[in-house]
CSV table of C-alpha atoms and ligand atoms in Angstrom, one decimal:
chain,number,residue,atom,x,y,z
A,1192,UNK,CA,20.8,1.2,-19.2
A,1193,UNK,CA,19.3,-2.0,-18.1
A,1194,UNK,CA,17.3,-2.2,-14.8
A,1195,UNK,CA,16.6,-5.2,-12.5
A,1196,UNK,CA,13.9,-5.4,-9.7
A,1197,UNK,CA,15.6,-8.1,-7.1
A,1198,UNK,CA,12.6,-9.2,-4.9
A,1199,UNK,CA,13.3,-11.6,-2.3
A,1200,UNK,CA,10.2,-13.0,-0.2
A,1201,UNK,CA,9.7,-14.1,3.4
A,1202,UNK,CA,12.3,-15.1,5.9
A,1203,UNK,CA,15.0,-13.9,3.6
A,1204,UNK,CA,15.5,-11.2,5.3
A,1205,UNK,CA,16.6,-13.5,7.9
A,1206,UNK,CA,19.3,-14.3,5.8
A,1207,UNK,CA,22.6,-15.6,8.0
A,1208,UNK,CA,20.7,-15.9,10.9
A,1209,UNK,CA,18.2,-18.4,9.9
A,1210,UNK,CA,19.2,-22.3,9.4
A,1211,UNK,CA,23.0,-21.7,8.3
A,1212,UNK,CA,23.4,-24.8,7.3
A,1213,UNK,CA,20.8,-24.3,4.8
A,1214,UNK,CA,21.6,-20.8,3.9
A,1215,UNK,CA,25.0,-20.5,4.4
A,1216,UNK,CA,26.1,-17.2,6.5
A,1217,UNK,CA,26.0,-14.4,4.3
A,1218,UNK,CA,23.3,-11.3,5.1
A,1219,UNK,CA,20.8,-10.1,3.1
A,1220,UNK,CA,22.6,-7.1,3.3
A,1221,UNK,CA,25.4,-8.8,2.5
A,1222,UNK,CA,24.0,-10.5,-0.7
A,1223,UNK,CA,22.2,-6.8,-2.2
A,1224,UNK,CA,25.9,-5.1,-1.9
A,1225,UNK,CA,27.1,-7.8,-3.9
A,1226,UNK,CA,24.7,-7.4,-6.7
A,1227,UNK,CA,24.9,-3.9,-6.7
A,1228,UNK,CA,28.5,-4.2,-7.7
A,1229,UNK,CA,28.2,-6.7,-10.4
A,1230,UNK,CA,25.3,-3.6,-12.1
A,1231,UNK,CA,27.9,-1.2,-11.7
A,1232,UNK,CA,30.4,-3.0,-13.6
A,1233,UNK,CA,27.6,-4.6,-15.9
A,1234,UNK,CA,26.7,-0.4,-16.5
A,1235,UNK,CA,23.0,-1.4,-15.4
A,1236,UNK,CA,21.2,-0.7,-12.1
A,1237,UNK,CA,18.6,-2.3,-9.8
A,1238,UNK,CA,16.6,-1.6,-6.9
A,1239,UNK,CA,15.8,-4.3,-4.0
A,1240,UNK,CA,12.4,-4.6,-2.4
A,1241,UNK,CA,12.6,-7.8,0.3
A,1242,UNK,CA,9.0,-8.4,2.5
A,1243,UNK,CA,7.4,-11.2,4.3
A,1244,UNK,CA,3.9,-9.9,3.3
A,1245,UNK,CA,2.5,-11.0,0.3
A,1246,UNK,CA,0.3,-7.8,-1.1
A,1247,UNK,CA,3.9,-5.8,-0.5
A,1248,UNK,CA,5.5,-8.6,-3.1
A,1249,UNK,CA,2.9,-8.1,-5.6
A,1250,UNK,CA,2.7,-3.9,-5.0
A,1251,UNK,CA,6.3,-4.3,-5.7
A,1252,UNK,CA,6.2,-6.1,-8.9
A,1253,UNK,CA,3.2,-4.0,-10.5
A,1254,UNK,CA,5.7,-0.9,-9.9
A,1255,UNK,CA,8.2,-2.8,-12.1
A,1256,UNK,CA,6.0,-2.4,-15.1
A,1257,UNK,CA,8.0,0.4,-17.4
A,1258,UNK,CA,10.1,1.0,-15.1
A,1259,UNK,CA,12.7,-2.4,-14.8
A,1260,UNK,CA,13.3,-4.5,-17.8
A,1261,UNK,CA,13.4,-7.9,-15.8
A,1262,UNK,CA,13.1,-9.2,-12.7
A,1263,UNK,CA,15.2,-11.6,-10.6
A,1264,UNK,CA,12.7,-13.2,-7.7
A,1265,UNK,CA,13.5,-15.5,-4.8
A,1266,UNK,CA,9.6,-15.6,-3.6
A,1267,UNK,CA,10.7,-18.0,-0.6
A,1268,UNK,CA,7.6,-20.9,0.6
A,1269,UNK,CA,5.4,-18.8,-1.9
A,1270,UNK,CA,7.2,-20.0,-4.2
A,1271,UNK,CA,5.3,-23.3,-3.9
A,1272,UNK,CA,1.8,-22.1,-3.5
A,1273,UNK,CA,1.3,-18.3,-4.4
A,1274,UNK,CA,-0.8,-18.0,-7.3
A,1275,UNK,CA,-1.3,-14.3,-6.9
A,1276,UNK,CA,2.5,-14.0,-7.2
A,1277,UNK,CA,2.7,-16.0,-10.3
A,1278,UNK,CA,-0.3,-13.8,-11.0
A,1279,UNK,CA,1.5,-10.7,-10.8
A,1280,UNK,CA,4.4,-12.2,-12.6
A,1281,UNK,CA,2.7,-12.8,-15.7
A,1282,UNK,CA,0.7,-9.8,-15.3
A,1283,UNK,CA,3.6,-7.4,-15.8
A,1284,UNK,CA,5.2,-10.0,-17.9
A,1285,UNK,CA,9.1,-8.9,-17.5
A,1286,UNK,CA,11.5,-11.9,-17.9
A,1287,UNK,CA,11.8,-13.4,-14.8
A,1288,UNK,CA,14.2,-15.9,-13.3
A,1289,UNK,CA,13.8,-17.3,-10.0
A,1290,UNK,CA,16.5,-18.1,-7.3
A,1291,UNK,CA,16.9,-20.4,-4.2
A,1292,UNK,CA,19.6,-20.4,-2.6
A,1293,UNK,CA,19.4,-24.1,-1.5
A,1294,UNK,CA,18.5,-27.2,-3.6
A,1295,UNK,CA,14.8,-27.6,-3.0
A,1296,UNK,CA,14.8,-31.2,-5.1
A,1297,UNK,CA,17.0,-32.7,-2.5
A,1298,UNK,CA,14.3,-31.2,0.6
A,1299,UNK,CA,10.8,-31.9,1.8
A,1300,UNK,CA,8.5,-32.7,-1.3
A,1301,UNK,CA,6.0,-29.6,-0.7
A,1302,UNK,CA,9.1,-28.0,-1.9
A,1303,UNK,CA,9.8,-29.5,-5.0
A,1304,UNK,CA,7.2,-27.6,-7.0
A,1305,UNK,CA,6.9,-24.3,-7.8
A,1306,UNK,CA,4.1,-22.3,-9.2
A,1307,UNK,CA,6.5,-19.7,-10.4
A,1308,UNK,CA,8.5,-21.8,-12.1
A,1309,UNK,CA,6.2,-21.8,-15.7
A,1310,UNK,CA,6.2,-18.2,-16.0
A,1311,UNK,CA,9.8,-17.8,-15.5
A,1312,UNK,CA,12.4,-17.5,-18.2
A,1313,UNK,CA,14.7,-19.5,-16.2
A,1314,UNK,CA,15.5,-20.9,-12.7
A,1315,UNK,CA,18.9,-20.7,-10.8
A,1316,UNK,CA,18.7,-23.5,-7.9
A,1317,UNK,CA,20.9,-25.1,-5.2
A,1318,UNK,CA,24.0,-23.0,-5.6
A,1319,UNK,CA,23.6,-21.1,-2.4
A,1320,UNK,CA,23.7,-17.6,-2.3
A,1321,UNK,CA,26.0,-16.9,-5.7
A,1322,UNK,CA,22.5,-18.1,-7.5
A,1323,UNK,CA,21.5,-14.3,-7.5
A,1324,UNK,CA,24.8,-13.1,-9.1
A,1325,UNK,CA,24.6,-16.1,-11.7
A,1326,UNK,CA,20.4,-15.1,-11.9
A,1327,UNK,CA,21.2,-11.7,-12.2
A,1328,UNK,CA,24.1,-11.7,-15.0
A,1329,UNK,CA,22.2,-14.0,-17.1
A,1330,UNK,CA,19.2,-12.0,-17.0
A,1331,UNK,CA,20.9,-8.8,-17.8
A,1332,UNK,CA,22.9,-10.5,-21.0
A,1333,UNK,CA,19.2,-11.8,-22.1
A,1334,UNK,CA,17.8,-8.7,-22.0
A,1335,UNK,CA,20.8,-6.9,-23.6
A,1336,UNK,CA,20.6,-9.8,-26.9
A,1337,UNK,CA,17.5,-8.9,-27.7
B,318,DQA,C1,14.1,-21.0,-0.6
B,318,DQA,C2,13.5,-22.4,-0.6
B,318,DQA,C3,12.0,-22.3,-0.1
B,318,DQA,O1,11.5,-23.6,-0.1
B,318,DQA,C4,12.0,-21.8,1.3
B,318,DQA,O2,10.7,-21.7,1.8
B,318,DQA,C5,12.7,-20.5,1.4
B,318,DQA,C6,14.0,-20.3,0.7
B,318,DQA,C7,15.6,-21.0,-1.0
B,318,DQA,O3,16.1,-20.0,-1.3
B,318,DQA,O4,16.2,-22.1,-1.0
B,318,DQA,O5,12.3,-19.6,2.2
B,318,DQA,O6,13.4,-20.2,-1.6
């Protein structure tokens, strides 16, 4: 049975709430039921760890290690400056692919780079918040090929 970590960083939790028109309206709540459907009829399961604290991120992904075969991150603003993130990606080194739910190209520059992004297998971007249902069925048909 395959098993995805979903991690989603800070202000997601704020998910519906914050900048709508950015985000769109659905909860995070909303958003986790939603994948936990699509790993019931994919046969897998997956567990969801969401904080705005750093440490917790990275607690969360050295837990993964032998225990989820992949992981399927939105890390938020650390996205563009957390090394120790990208740190703890590679440490546990379980394909990754990384969401955002809005197109970063198209926003401020600082946004347009992200450290994560060379560690990951893969990046889902700009298609609001269906990129963790795309993220999260292409990562468990990689992980099933192989
Ligand atoms: C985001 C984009 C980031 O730049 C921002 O800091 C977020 C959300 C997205 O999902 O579009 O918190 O990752």
């Amino acid at each position: 049975m395959v098993s995805i970590l979903v991690v989603n960083g800070p202000n997601l939790n704020m998910l519906g709430k914050r900048e709508p028109e950015v985000y769109g309206r659905e909860t995070l709540d909303d958003i986790v039921a939603r994948l936990e459907k699509v790993m019931d009829e994919l046969g897998g399961r997956m567990e969801h760890c969401q904080s705005n604290h750093e440490g917790v991120l990275i607690d969360a992904i050295h837990r993964a290690k032998g225990v989820h075969d992949g992981i399927v991150i939105n890390p938020g603003a650390f996205t563009h400056y957390s090394y120790a993130l990208r740190d703890a990606l590679a440490a546990v080194s379980l394909p990754t692919i990384e969401v955002h739910i809005s197109n970063v190209h198209a926003r401020e520059a600082f946004r347009h780079h992200s450290v994560i992004a060379p560690i990951a297998v893969g990046q889902v971007i700009g298609l609001g918040t269906d990129g963790y249902e795309w993220a999260l069925r292409a990562l468990v048909r990689k992980i099933s090929r192989v």
